[in-house]
Amino acid sequence: MDVRRAKDIYASKDMISVHLDGEPVWIEHVDAENGMATVQVGSSPTNTHTVGVERLEEKR
């Protein structure tokens, strides 16, 4: 995924499925300058990771 698409998904009101290493995640923040995103893995709000947006995969 690229930064632009990650920002679009973050701003969207729609439910858009995104995965990190096969696990469903929620995008919580996109750092466009550094190409990074903070994501919540699964349903646990304390399970967050900051990763390169290229590691995120949109599932359709």
PDB file with one MODEL, atoms N, CA, C and O in Angstrom:
MODEL        1
ATOM      1  N   MET A   1       0.849  -1.159   0.000  1.00  0.00           N
ATOM      2  CA  MET A   1       0.000   0.000   0.000  1.00  0.00           C
ATOM      3  C   MET A   1       0.901   1.231   0.000  1.00  0.00           C
ATOM      4  O   MET A   1       2.021   1.197   0.510  1.00  0.00           O
ATOM      5  N   ASP A   2       0.398   2.309  -0.576  1.00  0.00           N
ATOM      6  CA  ASP A   2       1.175   3.549  -0.532  1.00  0.00           C
ATOM      7  C   ASP A   2       0.566   4.508   0.491  1.00  0.00           C
ATOM      8  O   ASP A   2      -0.535   4.277   0.992  1.00  0.00           O
ATOM      9  N   VAL A   3       1.287   5.577   0.794  1.00  0.00           N
ATOM     10  CA  VAL A   3       0.872   6.535   1.824  1.00  0.00           C
ATOM     11  C   VAL A   3      -0.484   7.156   1.481  1.00  0.00           C
ATOM     12  O   VAL A   3      -1.338   7.307   2.354  1.00  0.00           O
ATOM     13  N   ARG A   4      -0.678   7.514   0.211  1.00  0.00           N
ATOM     14  CA  ARG A   4      -1.933   8.159  -0.194  1.00  0.00           C
ATOM     15  C   ARG A   4      -3.137   7.262   0.106  1.00  0.00           C
ATOM     16  O   ARG A   4      -4.150   7.727   0.629  1.00  0.00           O
ATOM     17  N   ARG A   5      -3.017   5.961  -0.231  1.00  0.00           N
ATOM     18  CA  ARG A   5      -4.128   5.043   0.009  1.00  0.00           C
ATOM     19  C   ARG A   5      -4.332   4.831   1.510  1.00  0.00           C
ATOM     20  O   ARG A   5      -5.474   4.745   1.962  1.00  0.00           O
ATOM     21  N   ALA A   6      -3.275   4.747   2.278  1.00  0.00           N
ATOM     22  CA  ALA A   6      -3.403   4.593   3.729  1.00  0.00           C
ATOM     23  C   ALA A   6      -4.141   5.785   4.328  1.00  0.00           C
ATOM     24  O   ALA A   6      -4.981   5.618   5.212  1.00  0.00           O
ATOM     25  N   LYS A   7      -3.826   6.993   3.846  1.00  0.00           N
ATOM     26  CA  LYS A   7      -4.511   8.187   4.342  1.00  0.00           C
ATOM     27  C   LYS A   7      -5.979   8.181   3.927  1.00  0.00           C
ATOM     28  O   LYS A   7      -6.843   8.585   4.705  1.00  0.00           O
ATOM     29  N   ASP A   8      -6.270   7.727   2.708  1.00  0.00           N
ATOM     30  CA  ASP A   8      -7.652   7.635   2.242  1.00  0.00           C
ATOM     31  C   ASP A   8      -8.457   6.670   3.104  1.00  0.00           C
ATOM     32  O   ASP A   8      -9.586   6.972   3.492  1.00  0.00           O
ATOM     33  N   ILE A   9      -7.882   5.521   3.402  1.00  0.00           N
ATOM     34  CA  ILE A   9      -8.568   4.527   4.229  1.00  0.00           C
ATOM     35  C   ILE A   9      -8.788   5.079   5.633  1.00  0.00           C
ATOM     36  O   ILE A   9      -9.874   4.926   6.194  1.00  0.00           O
ATOM     37  N   TYR A  10      -7.772   5.718   6.205  1.00  0.00           N
ATOM     38  CA  TYR A  10      -7.890   6.302   7.544  1.00  0.00           C
ATOM     39  C   TYR A  10      -9.027   7.329   7.599  1.00  0.00           C
ATOM     40  O   TYR A  10      -9.772   7.377   8.578  1.00  0.00           O
ATOM     41  N   ALA A  11      -9.158   8.138   6.564  1.00  0.00           N
ATOM     42  CA  ALA A  11     -10.170   9.205   6.535  1.00  0.00           C
ATOM     43  C   ALA A  11     -11.558   8.712   6.143  1.00  0.00           C
ATOM     44  O   ALA A  11     -12.540   9.431   6.325  1.00  0.00           O
ATOM     45  N   SER A  12     -11.653   7.511   5.613  1.00  0.00           N
ATOM     46  CA  SER A  12     -12.921   6.999   5.099  1.00  0.00           C
ATOM     47  C   SER A  12     -13.889   6.632   6.224  1.00  0.00           C
ATOM     48  O   SER A  12     -13.482   6.171   7.290  1.00  0.00           O
ATOM     49  N   LYS A  13     -15.162   6.845   5.963  1.00  0.00           N
ATOM     50  CA  LYS A  13     -16.210   6.418   6.895  1.00  0.00           C
ATOM     51  C   LYS A  13     -16.608   4.971   6.630  1.00  0.00           C
ATOM     52  O   LYS A  13     -17.315   4.360   7.430  1.00  0.00           O
ATOM     53  N   ASP A  14     -16.151   4.425   5.501  1.00  0.00           N
ATOM     54  CA  ASP A  14     -16.466   3.043   5.132  1.00  0.00           C
ATOM     55  C   ASP A  14     -15.575   2.063   5.882  1.00  0.00           C
ATOM     56  O   ASP A  14     -14.484   2.411   6.334  1.00  0.00           O
ATOM     57  N   MET A  15     -16.055   0.841   6.004  1.00  0.00           N
ATOM     58  CA  MET A  15     -15.267  -0.244   6.585  1.00  0.00           C
ATOM     59  C   MET A  15     -14.398  -0.823   5.472  1.00  0.00           C
ATOM     60  O   MET A  15     -14.914  -1.466   4.557  1.00  0.00           O
ATOM     61  N   ILE A  16     -13.111  -0.606   5.539  1.00  0.00           N
ATOM     62  CA  ILE A  16     -12.187  -1.103   4.530  1.00  0.00           C
ATOM     63  C   ILE A  16     -11.223  -2.056   5.222  1.00  0.00           C
ATOM     64  O   ILE A  16     -10.535  -1.685   6.172  1.00  0.00           O
ATOM     65  N   SER A  17     -11.185  -3.284   4.732  1.00  0.00           N
ATOM     66  CA  SER A  17     -10.375  -4.327   5.348  1.00  0.00           C
ATOM     67  C   SER A  17      -8.896  -4.132   5.004  1.00  0.00           C
ATOM     68  O   SER A  17      -8.513  -4.084   3.835  1.00  0.00           O
ATOM     69  N   VAL A  18      -8.076  -4.021   6.056  1.00  0.00           N
ATOM     70  CA  VAL A  18      -6.630  -3.875   5.900  1.00  0.00           C
ATOM     71  C   VAL A  18      -5.960  -4.938   6.760  1.00  0.00           C
ATOM     72  O   VAL A  18      -6.385  -5.204   7.884  1.00  0.00           O
ATOM     73  N   HIS A  19      -4.909  -5.541   6.217  1.00  0.00           N
ATOM     74  CA  HIS A  19      -4.182  -6.579   6.940  1.00  0.00           C
ATOM     75  C   HIS A  19      -2.688  -6.255   7.012  1.00  0.00           C
ATOM     76  O   HIS A  19      -2.120  -5.616   6.126  1.00  0.00           O
ATOM     77  N   LEU A  20      -2.086  -6.714   8.087  1.00  0.00           N
ATOM     78  CA  LEU A  20      -0.639  -6.646   8.288  1.00  0.00           C
ATOM     79  C   LEU A  20      -0.179  -8.067   8.569  1.00  0.00           C
ATOM     80  O   LEU A  20      -0.572  -8.662   9.573  1.00  0.00           O
ATOM     81  N   ASP A  21       0.640  -8.606   7.700  1.00  0.00           N
ATOM     82  CA  ASP A  21       1.130  -9.983   7.858  1.00  0.00           C
ATOM     83  C   ASP A  21      -0.017 -10.971   8.066  1.00  0.00           C
ATOM     84  O   ASP A  21       0.087 -11.892   8.876  1.00  0.00           O
ATOM     85  N   GLY A  22      -1.111 -10.774   7.329  1.00  0.00           N
ATOM     86  CA  GLY A  22      -2.245 -11.687   7.396  1.00  0.00           C
ATOM     87  C   GLY A  22      -3.233 -11.429   8.514  1.00  0.00           C
ATOM     88  O   GLY A  22      -4.270 -12.089   8.578  1.00  0.00           O
ATOM     89  N   GLU A  23      -2.939 -10.483   9.399  1.00  0.00           N
ATOM     90  CA  GLU A  23      -3.812 -10.163  10.526  1.00  0.00           C
ATOM     91  C   GLU A  23      -4.595  -8.892  10.233  1.00  0.00           C
ATOM     92  O   GLU A  23      -4.031  -7.931   9.710  1.00  0.00           O
ATOM     93  N   PRO A  24      -5.893  -8.867  10.561  1.00  0.00           N
ATOM     94  CA  PRO A  24      -6.667  -7.635  10.351  1.00  0.00           C
ATOM     95  C   PRO A  24      -6.209  -6.528  11.295  1.00  0.00           C
ATOM     96  O   PRO A  24      -5.931  -6.769  12.469  1.00  0.00           O
ATOM     97  N   VAL A  25      -6.134  -5.305  10.759  1.00  0.00           N
ATOM     98  CA  VAL A  25      -5.702  -4.154  11.556  1.00  0.00           C
ATOM     99  C   VAL A  25      -6.586  -2.954  11.267  1.00  0.00           C
ATOM    100  O   VAL A  25      -7.264  -2.890  10.241  1.00  0.00           O
ATOM    101  N   TRP A  26      -6.566  -1.994  12.203  1.00  0.00           N
ATOM    102  CA  TRP A  26      -7.196  -0.680  12.034  1.00  0.00           C
ATOM    103  C   TRP A  26      -6.086   0.346  11.938  1.00  0.00           C
ATOM    104  O   TRP A  26      -5.159   0.338  12.748  1.00  0.00           O
ATOM    105  N   ILE A  27      -6.170   1.225  10.963  1.00  0.00           N
ATOM    106  CA  ILE A  27      -5.180   2.297  10.855  1.00  0.00           C
ATOM    107  C   ILE A  27      -5.575   3.393  11.843  1.00  0.00           C
ATOM    108  O   ILE A  27      -6.687   3.917  11.780  1.00  0.00           O
ATOM    109  N   GLU A  28      -4.670   3.736  12.747  1.00  0.00           N
ATOM    110  CA  GLU A  28      -4.929   4.760  13.754  1.00  0.00           C
ATOM    111  C   GLU A  28      -4.261   6.088  13.431  1.00  0.00           C
ATOM    112  O   GLU A  28      -4.725   7.141  13.870  1.00  0.00           O
ATOM    113  N   HIS A  29      -3.169   6.043  12.661  1.00  0.00           N
ATOM    114  CA  HIS A  29      -2.449   7.271  12.315  1.00  0.00           C
ATOM    115  C   HIS A  29      -1.566   6.983  11.113  1.00  0.00           C
ATOM    116  O   HIS A  29      -1.014   5.890  10.984  1.00  0.00           O
ATOM    117  N   VAL A  30      -1.435   7.975  10.231  1.00  0.00           N
ATOM    118  CA  VAL A  30      -0.538   7.850   9.084  1.00  0.00           C
ATOM    119  C   VAL A  30       0.468   8.999   9.136  1.00  0.00           C
ATOM    120  O   VAL A  30       0.086  10.170   9.154  1.00  0.00           O
ATOM    121  N   ASP A  31       1.744   8.655   9.159  1.00  0.00           N
ATOM    122  CA  ASP A  31       2.835   9.624   9.119  1.00  0.00           C
ATOM    123  C   ASP A  31       3.326   9.666   7.676  1.00  0.00           C
ATOM    124  O   ASP A  31       4.227   8.919   7.293  1.00  0.00           O
ATOM    125  N   ALA A  32       2.722  10.551   6.879  1.00  0.00           N
ATOM    126  CA  ALA A  32       3.016  10.615   5.448  1.00  0.00           C
ATOM    127  C   ALA A  32       4.469  10.983   5.178  1.00  0.00           C
ATOM    128  O   ALA A  32       5.072  10.482   4.229  1.00  0.00           O
ATOM    129  N   GLU A  33       5.027  11.847   5.999  1.00  0.00           N
ATOM    130  CA  GLU A  33       6.404  12.300   5.794  1.00  0.00           C
ATOM    131  C   GLU A  33       7.407  11.155   5.864  1.00  0.00           C
ATOM    132  O   GLU A  33       8.393  11.136   5.127  1.00  0.00           O
ATOM    133  N   ASN A  34       7.145  10.196   6.761  1.00  0.00           N
ATOM    134  CA  ASN A  34       8.068   9.082   6.955  1.00  0.00           C
ATOM    135  C   ASN A  34       7.575   7.763   6.366  1.00  0.00           C
ATOM    136  O   ASN A  34       8.268   6.749   6.449  1.00  0.00           O
ATOM    137  N   GLY A  35       6.370   7.771   5.765  1.00  0.00           N
ATOM    138  CA  GLY A  35       5.835   6.555   5.160  1.00  0.00           C
ATOM    139  C   GLY A  35       5.488   5.485   6.172  1.00  0.00           C
ATOM    140  O   GLY A  35       5.603   4.292   5.890  1.00  0.00           O
ATOM    141  N   MET A  36       5.059   5.916   7.363  1.00  0.00           N
ATOM    142  CA  MET A  36       4.745   4.983   8.445  1.00  0.00           C
ATOM    143  C   MET A  36       3.275   5.095   8.837  1.00  0.00           C
ATOM    144  O   MET A  36       2.639   6.128   8.628  1.00  0.00           O
ATOM    145  N   ALA A  37       2.752   4.019   9.406  1.00  0.00           N
ATOM    146  CA  ALA A  37       1.383   4.024   9.920  1.00  0.00           C
ATOM    147  C   ALA A  37       1.373   3.329  11.274  1.00  0.00           C
ATOM    148  O   ALA A  37       2.078   2.343  11.486  1.00  0.00           O
ATOM    149  N   THR A  38       0.562   3.857  12.188  1.00  0.00           N
ATOM    150  CA  THR A  38       0.323   3.185  13.460  1.00  0.00           C
ATOM    151  C   THR A  38      -0.982   2.430  13.303  1.00  0.00           C
ATOM    152  O   THR A  38      -2.001   3.004  12.918  1.00  0.00           O
ATOM    153  N   VAL A  39      -0.946   1.138  13.602  1.00  0.00           N
ATOM    154  CA  VAL A  39      -2.126   0.295  13.430  1.00  0.00           C
ATOM    155  C   VAL A  39      -2.437  -0.446  14.721  1.00  0.00           C
ATOM    156  O   VAL A  39      -1.550  -0.760  15.515  1.00  0.00           O
ATOM    157  N   GLN A  40      -3.727  -0.717  14.905  1.00  0.00           N
ATOM    158  CA  GLN A  40      -4.183  -1.553  16.011  1.00  0.00           C
ATOM    159  C   GLN A  40      -4.422  -2.940  15.448  1.00  0.00           C
ATOM    160  O   GLN A  40      -5.162  -3.099  14.477  1.00  0.00           O
ATOM    161  N   VAL A  41      -3.803  -3.942  16.047  1.00  0.00           N
ATOM    162  CA  VAL A  41      -3.947  -5.317  15.586  1.00  0.00           C
ATOM    163  C   VAL A  41      -5.113  -5.966  16.319  1.00  0.00           C
ATOM    164  O   VAL A  41      -5.166  -5.951  17.548  1.00  0.00           O
ATOM    165  N   GLY A  42      -6.049  -6.535  15.560  1.00  0.00           N
ATOM    166  CA  GLY A  42      -7.201  -7.203  16.153  1.00  0.00           C
ATOM    167  C   GLY A  42      -8.078  -6.223  16.908  1.00  0.00           C
ATOM    168  O   GLY A  42      -8.191  -5.057  16.530  1.00  0.00           O
ATOM    169  N   SER A  43      -8.697  -6.700  17.977  1.00  0.00           N
ATOM    170  CA  SER A  43      -9.648  -5.867  18.713  1.00  0.00           C
ATOM    171  C   SER A  43      -9.076  -5.280  19.999  1.00  0.00           C
ATOM    172  O   SER A  43      -9.799  -4.638  20.761  1.00  0.00           O
ATOM    173  N   SER A  44      -7.799  -5.491  20.243  1.00  0.00           N
ATOM    174  CA  SER A  44      -7.180  -4.989  21.474  1.00  0.00           C
ATOM    175  C   SER A  44      -6.580  -3.604  21.251  1.00  0.00           C
ATOM    176  O   SER A  44      -5.611  -3.465  20.505  1.00  0.00           O
ATOM    177  N   PRO A  45      -7.151  -2.566  21.895  1.00  0.00           N
ATOM    178  CA  PRO A  45      -6.629  -1.215  21.690  1.00  0.00           C
ATOM    179  C   PRO A  45      -5.204  -1.016  22.186  1.00  0.00           C
ATOM    180  O   PRO A  45      -4.563  -0.033  21.814  1.00  0.00           O
ATOM    181  N   THR A  46      -4.695  -1.913  23.008  1.00  0.00           N
ATOM    182  CA  THR A  46      -3.317  -1.774  23.495  1.00  0.00           C
ATOM    183  C   THR A  46      -2.308  -2.469  22.595  1.00  0.00           C
ATOM    184  O   THR A  46      -1.102  -2.332  22.799  1.00  0.00           O
ATOM    185  N   ASN A  47      -2.781  -3.211  21.605  1.00  0.00           N
ATOM    186  CA  ASN A  47      -1.896  -3.933  20.692  1.00  0.00           C
ATOM    187  C   ASN A  47      -1.687  -3.100  19.437  1.00  0.00           C
ATOM    188  O   ASN A  47      -2.326  -3.339  18.412  1.00  0.00           O
ATOM    189  N   THR A  48      -0.782  -2.113  19.519  1.00  0.00           N
ATOM    190  CA  THR A  48      -0.520  -1.234  18.384  1.00  0.00           C
ATOM    191  C   THR A  48       0.921  -1.392  17.917  1.00  0.00           C
ATOM    192  O   THR A  48       1.820  -1.712  18.695  1.00  0.00           O
ATOM    193  N   HIS A  49       1.109  -1.157  16.628  1.00  0.00           N
ATOM    194  CA  HIS A  49       2.434  -1.237  16.021  1.00  0.00           C
ATOM    195  C   HIS A  49       2.584  -0.084  15.044  1.00  0.00           C
ATOM    196  O   HIS A  49       1.608   0.338  14.424  1.00  0.00           O
ATOM    197  N   THR A  50       3.792   0.424  14.903  1.00  0.00           N
ATOM    198  CA  THR A  50       4.100   1.412  13.872  1.00  0.00           C
ATOM    199  C   THR A  50       4.937   0.699  12.823  1.00  0.00           C
ATOM    200  O   THR A  50       6.004   0.154  13.108  1.00  0.00           O
ATOM    201  N   VAL A  51       4.413   0.720  11.592  1.00  0.00           N
ATOM    202  CA  VAL A  51       5.038  -0.039  10.506  1.00  0.00           C
ATOM    203  C   VAL A  51       5.084   0.801   9.240  1.00  0.00           C
ATOM    204  O   VAL A  51       4.372   1.799   9.124  1.00  0.00           O
ATOM    205  N   GLY A  52       5.915   0.400   8.301  1.00  0.00           N
ATOM    206  CA  GLY A  52       5.928   1.035   6.991  1.00  0.00           C
ATOM    207  C   GLY A  52       4.626   0.739   6.262  1.00  0.00           C
ATOM    208  O   GLY A  52       4.152  -0.397   6.277  1.00  0.00           O
ATOM    209  N   VAL A  53       4.048   1.745   5.626  1.00  0.00           N
ATOM    210  CA  VAL A  53       2.754   1.546   4.949  1.00  0.00           C
ATOM    211  C   VAL A  53       2.847   0.477   3.862  1.00  0.00           C
ATOM    212  O   VAL A  53       1.835  -0.136   3.524  1.00  0.00           O
ATOM    213  N   GLU A  54       4.025   0.243   3.314  1.00  0.00           N
ATOM    214  CA  GLU A  54       4.163  -0.772   2.274  1.00  0.00           C
ATOM    215  C   GLU A  54       3.879  -2.174   2.790  1.00  0.00           C
ATOM    216  O   GLU A  54       3.648  -3.089   2.000  1.00  0.00           O
ATOM    217  N   ARG A  55       3.893  -2.353   4.113  1.00  0.00           N
ATOM    218  CA  ARG A  55       3.582  -3.662   4.716  1.00  0.00           C
ATOM    219  C   ARG A  55       2.077  -3.896   4.846  1.00  0.00           C
ATOM    220  O   ARG A  55       1.648  -5.021   5.102  1.00  0.00           O
ATOM    221  N   LEU A  56       1.275  -2.848   4.672  1.00  0.00           N
ATOM    222  CA  LEU A  56      -0.174  -2.971   4.797  1.00  0.00           C
ATOM    223  C   LEU A  56      -0.764  -3.434   3.485  1.00  0.00           C
ATOM    224  O   LEU A  56      -0.319  -3.036   2.409  1.00  0.00           O
ATOM    225  N   GLU A  57      -1.783  -4.290   3.589  1.00  0.00           N
ATOM    226  CA  GLU A  57      -2.431  -4.834   2.406  1.00  0.00           C
ATOM    227  C   GLU A  57      -3.939  -4.644   2.527  1.00  0.00           C
ATOM    228  O   GLU A  57      -4.556  -5.056   3.509  1.00  0.00           O
ATOM    229  N   GLU A  58      -4.517  -4.010   1.507  1.00  0.00           N
ATOM    230  CA  GLU A  58      -5.966  -3.827   1.473  1.00  0.00           C
ATOM    231  C   GLU A  58      -6.600  -5.086   0.929  1.00  0.00           C
ATOM    232  O   GLU A  58      -6.189  -5.604  -0.109  1.00  0.00           O
ATOM    233  N   LYS A  59      -7.620  -5.582   1.648  1.00  0.00           N
ATOM    234  CA  LYS A  59      -8.348  -6.788   1.219  1.00  0.00           C
ATOM    235  C   LYS A  59      -9.682  -6.360   0.645  1.00  0.00           C
ATOM    236  O   LYS A  59     -10.413  -5.579   1.254  1.00  0.00           O
ATOM    237  N   ARG A  60      -9.990  -6.875  -0.525  1.00  0.00           N
ATOM    238  CA  ARG A  60     -11.278  -6.538  -1.158  1.00  0.00           C
ATOM    239  C   ARG A  60     -12.144  -7.734  -1.288  1.00  0.00           C
ATOM    240  O   ARG A  60     -13.260  -7.636  -1.797  1.00  0.00           O
TER     241      ARG A  60
ENDMDL
END
